Coordinates of C-alpha atoms in Angstrom, one line a residue:
V1 CA 6.9 40.7 32.4
T2 CA 3.5 42.2 32.9
P3 CA 0.6 40.2 34.3
F4 CA -1.1 40.6 31.0
G5 CA 1.9 39.2 29.2
L6 CA 2.2 36.3 31.6
L7 CA -1.5 35.4 31.1
S8 CA -1.0 35.6 27.4
A9 CA 1.9 33.2 27.5
I10 CA 0.0 30.8 29.8
N11 CA -3.0 30.9 27.4
A12 CA -0.7 30.3 24.4
A13 CA 0.9 27.3 26.1
M14 CA -2.4 25.9 27.1
T15 CA -3.7 26.3 23.6
T16 CA -0.6 24.6 22.2
A17 CA -1.0 21.7 24.7
V18 CA -4.7 21.3 23.6
D19 CA -3.9 21.6 19.9
S20 CA -1.0 19.2 19.8
P21 CA -3.1 16.0 20.2
R22 CA -5.4 17.4 17.6
R23 CA -2.6 18.1 15.2
F24 CA -1.2 14.6 15.8
A25 CA -4.6 13.1 15.0
V26 CA -4.8 15.1 11.8
W27 CA -1.4 13.9 10.6
L28 CA -2.2 10.4 11.7
N29 CA -5.4 10.4 9.7
A30 CA -3.5 11.9 6.7
A31 CA -1.0 9.0 6.9
R32 CA -4.0 6.6 6.6
P33 CA -2.7 3.9 8.9
R34 CA -5.5 1.5 7.7
T35 CA -3.6 1.2 4.4
L36 CA -0.4 0.1 6.1
P37 CA -1.3 -3.6 6.4
L38 CA -1.4 -3.7 2.7
S39 CA 2.1 -2.4 2.3
L40 CA 3.3 -5.2 4.6
A41 CA 1.7 -8.1 2.7
G42 CA 4.4 -8.2 0.0
I43 CA 7.2 -8.0 2.5
I44 CA 5.8 -10.8 4.6
T45 CA 5.3 -13.0 1.5
G46 CA 8.8 -12.4 0.2
T47 CA 10.3 -12.9 3.7
G48 CA 8.3 -16.2 4.1
L49 CA 9.7 -17.4 0.7
A50 CA 13.2 -16.4 1.7
A51 CA 12.9 -18.2 5.1
A52 CA 11.6 -21.3 3.3
G53 CA 14.8 -21.3 1.3
G54 CA 16.9 -20.9 4.4
A55 CA 17.8 -17.3 3.7
F56 CA 15.9 -15.3 6.4
R57 CA 17.7 -12.3 7.7
W58 CA 15.8 -10.5 10.5
L59 CA 17.5 -7.1 10.3
V60 CA 17.1 -6.9 6.5
A61 CA 13.5 -8.0 6.9
L62 CA 12.8 -5.3 9.5
L63 CA 14.4 -2.7 7.2
C64 CA 12.2 -3.9 4.4
V65 CA 9.1 -3.4 6.6
L66 CA 10.3 0.1 7.6
T67 CA 11.0 1.1 4.0
A68 CA 7.6 -0.2 2.9
I69 CA 5.7 1.6 5.6
L70 CA 7.4 4.9 4.8
L71 CA 6.7 4.5 1.1
Q72 CA 3.1 3.8 1.8
I73 CA 2.8 6.9 4.1
L74 CA 4.6 9.0 1.4
S75 CA 2.1 7.8 -1.2
N76 CA -0.8 8.6 1.1
L77 CA 0.5 12.1 1.8
A78 CA 1.2 12.8 -1.9
N79 CA -2.3 11.4 -2.8
D80 CA -3.9 13.8 -0.2
Y81 CA -2.0 16.7 -1.7
G82 CA -2.4 15.7 -5.4
D83 CA -6.2 15.0 -5.2
S84 CA -6.8 18.4 -3.5
L85 CA -4.6 20.1 -6.1
H86 CA -6.3 18.4 -9.2
G87 CA -9.8 18.5 -8.0
A88 CA -10.7 14.9 -7.1
D89 CA -11.1 15.9 -3.4
H90 CA -14.1 18.1 -3.9
V91 CA -17.5 18.4 -2.1
E92 CA -19.0 15.5 -4.1
R93 CA -16.3 13.1 -3.0
R94 CA -17.8 10.2 -1.0
G95 CA -14.8 9.0 1.0
P96 CA -13.3 10.4 4.2
K97 CA -12.3 14.0 4.2
R98 CA -8.6 14.6 3.4
A99 CA -6.3 16.8 5.4
V100 CA -5.7 19.4 2.7
Q101 CA -9.2 19.3 1.3
S102 CA -10.7 20.0 4.8
G103 CA -8.2 22.9 5.5
L104 CA -6.7 21.2 8.5
V105 CA -3.3 21.1 6.7
T106 CA -2.2 23.8 4.3
P107 CA -0.7 22.8 0.9
A108 CA 2.7 24.1 2.1
E109 CA 2.6 22.0 5.2
M110 CA 1.8 18.9 3.2
R111 CA 4.6 19.6 0.7
R112 CA 7.0 19.8 3.6
A113 CA 5.7 16.6 5.1
I114 CA 6.1 14.9 1.7
V115 CA 9.7 16.0 1.5
I116 CA 10.5 14.9 5.0
T117 CA 8.9 11.5 4.5
A118 CA 10.7 11.1 1.1
L119 CA 14.0 11.8 2.9
A120 CA 13.2 9.3 5.6
T121 CA 12.3 6.7 3.0
I122 CA 15.7 7.3 1.2
V123 CA 17.6 6.8 4.5
A124 CA 15.7 3.6 5.4
G125 CA 16.3 2.3 1.8
L126 CA 20.0 3.0 1.9
L127 CA 20.3 1.3 5.3
L128 CA 18.5 -1.7 3.9
L129 CA 20.9 -1.9 1.0
W130 CA 23.9 -1.5 3.2
F131 CA 22.9 -4.3 5.5
A132 CA 21.7 -6.5 2.6
F133 CA 24.7 -6.2 0.3
G134 CA 27.5 -4.3 2.0
R135 CA 29.9 -2.3 -0.1
E136 CA 31.0 -5.3 -2.2
A137 CA 27.8 -5.8 -4.3
F138 CA 27.8 -2.4 -6.0
S139 CA 25.8 -3.5 -9.0
S140 CA 23.0 -4.8 -6.8
I141 CA 23.0 -1.7 -4.8
L142 CA 22.8 0.5 -7.9
L143 CA 19.9 -1.5 -9.2
F144 CA 17.9 -1.2 -6.0
I145 CA 18.7 2.5 -5.8
L146 CA 17.1 2.9 -9.2
L147 CA 14.2 0.8 -8.2
G148 CA 13.8 2.7 -4.9
G149 CA 13.9 6.0 -6.8
A150 CA 11.2 4.7 -9.1
A151 CA 9.1 3.6 -6.1
I152 CA 9.4 7.1 -4.5
G153 CA 8.7 8.8 -7.8
A154 CA 5.6 6.6 -8.4
A155 CA 4.3 7.3 -4.8
I156 CA 4.6 11.0 -5.4
T157 CA 3.3 11.3 -9.0
Y158 CA 0.3 9.0 -8.6
T159 CA -1.9 12.1 -8.1
A160 CA 0.6 14.9 -7.7
G161 CA 2.7 16.7 -10.3
R162 CA 1.8 18.0 -13.7
L163 CA 0.9 14.6 -15.2
P164 CA -0.5 12.4 -12.4
Y165 CA -0.7 8.9 -13.8
G166 CA -3.5 7.9 -11.5
Y167 CA -5.7 10.3 -13.4
A168 CA -5.0 8.3 -16.6
G169 CA -6.1 5.0 -15.1
L170 CA -2.6 3.6 -14.6
G171 CA -2.8 3.3 -10.9
D172 CA -3.7 -0.4 -11.0
L173 CA -0.6 -1.3 -13.0
S174 CA 1.6 0.7 -10.7
V175 CA 0.1 -1.0 -7.6
L176 CA 0.7 -4.4 -9.2
I177 CA 4.3 -3.6 -9.9
F178 CA 5.2 -1.9 -6.6
F179 CA 3.0 -3.7 -4.1
G180 CA 3.3 -7.1 -5.8
W181 CA 6.3 -7.7 -8.0
L182 CA 8.8 -5.3 -6.4
G183 CA 7.5 -5.8 -2.8
V184 CA 7.7 -9.6 -2.9
L185 CA 10.6 -10.1 -5.3
G186 CA 12.6 -7.3 -3.7
S187 CA 12.2 -8.4 -0.1
Y188 CA 13.1 -12.0 -1.2
Y189 CA 16.2 -10.9 -3.2
V190 CA 17.7 -8.7 -0.5
Q191 CA 17.6 -11.7 1.8
A192 CA 18.3 -14.7 -0.5
Q193 CA 20.3 -12.7 -3.1
R194 CA 18.9 -14.8 -5.9
F195 CA 15.9 -14.7 -8.2
E196 CA 13.5 -17.5 -9.3
V197 CA 10.9 -17.0 -12.1
A198 CA 8.2 -19.0 -10.2
L199 CA 8.2 -16.3 -7.5
L200 CA 6.4 -14.1 -9.9
L201 CA 3.2 -16.1 -9.1
P202 CA 3.0 -15.2 -5.4
A203 CA 4.2 -11.7 -6.2
T204 CA 1.3 -11.4 -8.7
A205 CA -1.1 -12.7 -6.1
C206 CA -0.1 -10.0 -3.6
G207 CA -0.2 -7.3 -6.2
L208 CA -3.6 -8.3 -7.5
L209 CA -5.1 -8.1 -3.9
A210 CA -3.5 -4.6 -3.6
V211 CA -5.1 -3.6 -6.9
G212 CA -8.4 -4.9 -5.5
V213 CA -8.2 -2.5 -2.5
L214 CA -7.5 0.3 -5.0
N215 CA -10.5 -0.9 -7.1
V216 CA -12.8 -0.7 -4.1
N217 CA -11.6 2.8 -3.4
N218 CA -12.1 3.8 -7.0
I219 CA -15.6 2.2 -7.2
R220 CA -16.6 4.2 -4.1
D221 CA -15.3 7.4 -5.7
L222 CA -16.6 6.6 -9.2
E223 CA -18.9 9.6 -9.6
S224 CA -16.6 12.2 -8.0
D225 CA -13.6 10.9 -10.0
R226 CA -15.7 11.2 -13.2
L227 CA -16.6 14.8 -12.3
A228 CA -12.9 15.6 -11.6
G229 CA -11.7 14.0 -14.9
K230 CA -9.9 11.2 -13.1
H231 CA -10.1 8.3 -15.5
S232 CA -9.7 5.4 -13.1
I233 CA -10.5 1.8 -14.2
P234 CA -14.1 2.0 -12.8
V235 CA -14.7 5.3 -14.5
R236 CA -13.5 3.7 -17.8
L237 CA -15.4 0.4 -17.3
G238 CA -18.6 1.7 -15.6
L239 CA -20.0 0.3 -12.4
R240 CA -21.2 -3.1 -13.6
R241 CA -18.0 -4.1 -15.3
A242 CA -15.9 -2.6 -12.5
R243 CA -17.6 -5.1 -10.2
G244 CA -16.8 -7.9 -12.6
Y245 CA -13.2 -6.7 -12.7
H246 CA -13.1 -6.8 -8.9
W247 CA -14.1 -10.5 -8.9
L248 CA -11.4 -11.2 -11.6
L249 CA -8.7 -9.6 -9.4
L250 CA -9.7 -11.7 -6.4
A251 CA -9.9 -14.9 -8.4
L252 CA -6.6 -14.4 -10.2
A253 CA -4.9 -13.7 -6.9
V254 CA -6.0 -17.0 -5.5
A255 CA -5.2 -18.8 -8.8
S256 CA -1.7 -17.4 -8.9
A257 CA -0.9 -18.6 -5.4
M258 CA -2.4 -22.0 -6.2
A259 CA -0.2 -22.2 -9.3
Y260 CA 2.9 -21.5 -7.3
V261 CA 2.0 -24.2 -4.7
W262 CA 1.4 -26.7 -7.6
L263 CA 4.9 -25.9 -9.0
A264 CA 6.7 -26.0 -5.6
Y265 CA 4.6 -28.4 -3.7
T266 CA 6.1 -30.1 -0.6
S267 CA 3.4 -30.2 2.0
P268 CA -0.4 -29.6 2.5
W269 CA 0.6 -26.7 4.8
Q270 CA 1.3 -24.7 1.6
L271 CA -2.4 -24.4 1.1
L272 CA -2.9 -22.6 4.4
F273 CA -3.6 -19.3 2.6
L274 CA -6.9 -20.7 1.4
L275 CA -8.3 -20.0 4.9
A276 CA -8.4 -16.3 3.7
A277 CA -10.5 -17.1 0.7
P278 CA -13.9 -16.7 2.5
S279 CA -12.9 -13.2 3.4
L280 CA -12.1 -12.4 -0.2
V281 CA -15.5 -13.9 -1.2
R282 CA -17.3 -11.7 1.4
N283 CA -15.6 -8.7 0.0
G284 CA -16.5 -9.5 -3.6
L285 CA -20.1 -10.0 -2.6
A286 CA -20.2 -6.7 -0.7
V287 CA -18.7 -4.8 -3.7
S288 CA -21.2 -6.4 -6.0
R289 CA -24.3 -5.8 -3.9
T290 CA -23.8 -2.4 -2.3
E291 CA -26.0 0.2 -3.8
D292 CA -24.8 3.2 -1.8
L293 CA -21.2 3.3 -2.9
A294 CA -20.3 5.7 0.0
T295 CA -20.8 2.8 2.4
L296 CA -18.0 0.8 0.8
N297 CA -15.4 2.4 3.2
P298 CA -15.4 -0.5 5.7
W299 CA -14.8 -3.0 2.8
L300 CA -11.6 -1.1 2.0
K301 CA -10.2 -1.9 5.4
Q302 CA -11.6 -5.4 5.3
L303 CA -9.9 -6.3 2.0
S304 CA -6.6 -4.7 3.2
L305 CA -6.7 -6.9 6.3
A306 CA -7.8 -9.9 4.2
A307 CA -4.8 -9.4 1.9
L308 CA -2.5 -9.2 5.0
A309 CA -4.0 -12.4 6.4
F310 CA -3.6 -14.0 2.9
A311 CA 0.1 -13.1 3.0
V312 CA 0.7 -14.2 6.6
L313 CA -0.9 -17.6 5.9
F314 CA 0.9 -18.0 2.7
A315 CA 4.3 -17.3 4.4
L316 CA 3.5 -19.6 7.2
G317 CA 2.5 -22.3 4.7
Q318 CA 6.0 -22.0 3.2
V319 CA 8.0 -22.3 6.5
L320 CA 5.8 -24.7 8.5
P321 CA 6.9 -27.8 6.6
L322 CA 10.5 -27.0 7.7
W323 CA 9.4 -26.9 11.4
L324 CA 7.0 -29.8 11.5

């Protein structure tokens, strides 16, 4: 080993040591951790409802959380890749820079990350089904395998693929289904192993708040999405109506939760979720009054956290009457 070769090796090692934290930060940003609270809201709601029915199973609940987080990360990575591929992440975009758009991650690296995350999601989902049902309940396992496959497919094809449905304005419906109905009803069913029609109401409440977060994102990106040919709901409605649509989402979310409490009322504690209502009103006012749409970024995080608080308070409201 020559002195020059040794110095080169030391320099390469030092460069790698310096770059590793930077690369980690890039991937962490691509995973968009600020969206993760939203992915947990449905799981918390479904688990709270299961606990209120005496069916809480901690290991199954934890695997629900893990699977939901991986699905959210998968969706975020696929969204980063798809928007860069289809043109929504261009220089006119007003949101934070994405990993592929900025050149910090190559398209090939992002594709590999998507595959790895999808495989991890599949493993987590299969473990969830194993501990929830065992080998006896094959029909339930098969149903959830199909639902899980649909969730993974929806996460990837939102903006990626040849026909990304997010560009056709169908993202809101998808979020309602997967963040609301599937997240709440699925996490309830794998623990309680039964279904009740009334649970569609809190599931809808969670889903509508998740759609609200997407709507803030789409209002922020309204002009850049229009230029890219991404026909989101705000692009289709225009700014004024998109703001009205936002208020409708927030109001219907609260109304759905209220309707469930009215049907299944046992204690005033069930109204605990109303403590999150002022945060929802603040968000609606901010979305309605903000003129510079690029400054809506903090309200994305605020609504995501408000939705999580709504879910936690709703779940607590279901179980507190059993403890007090």
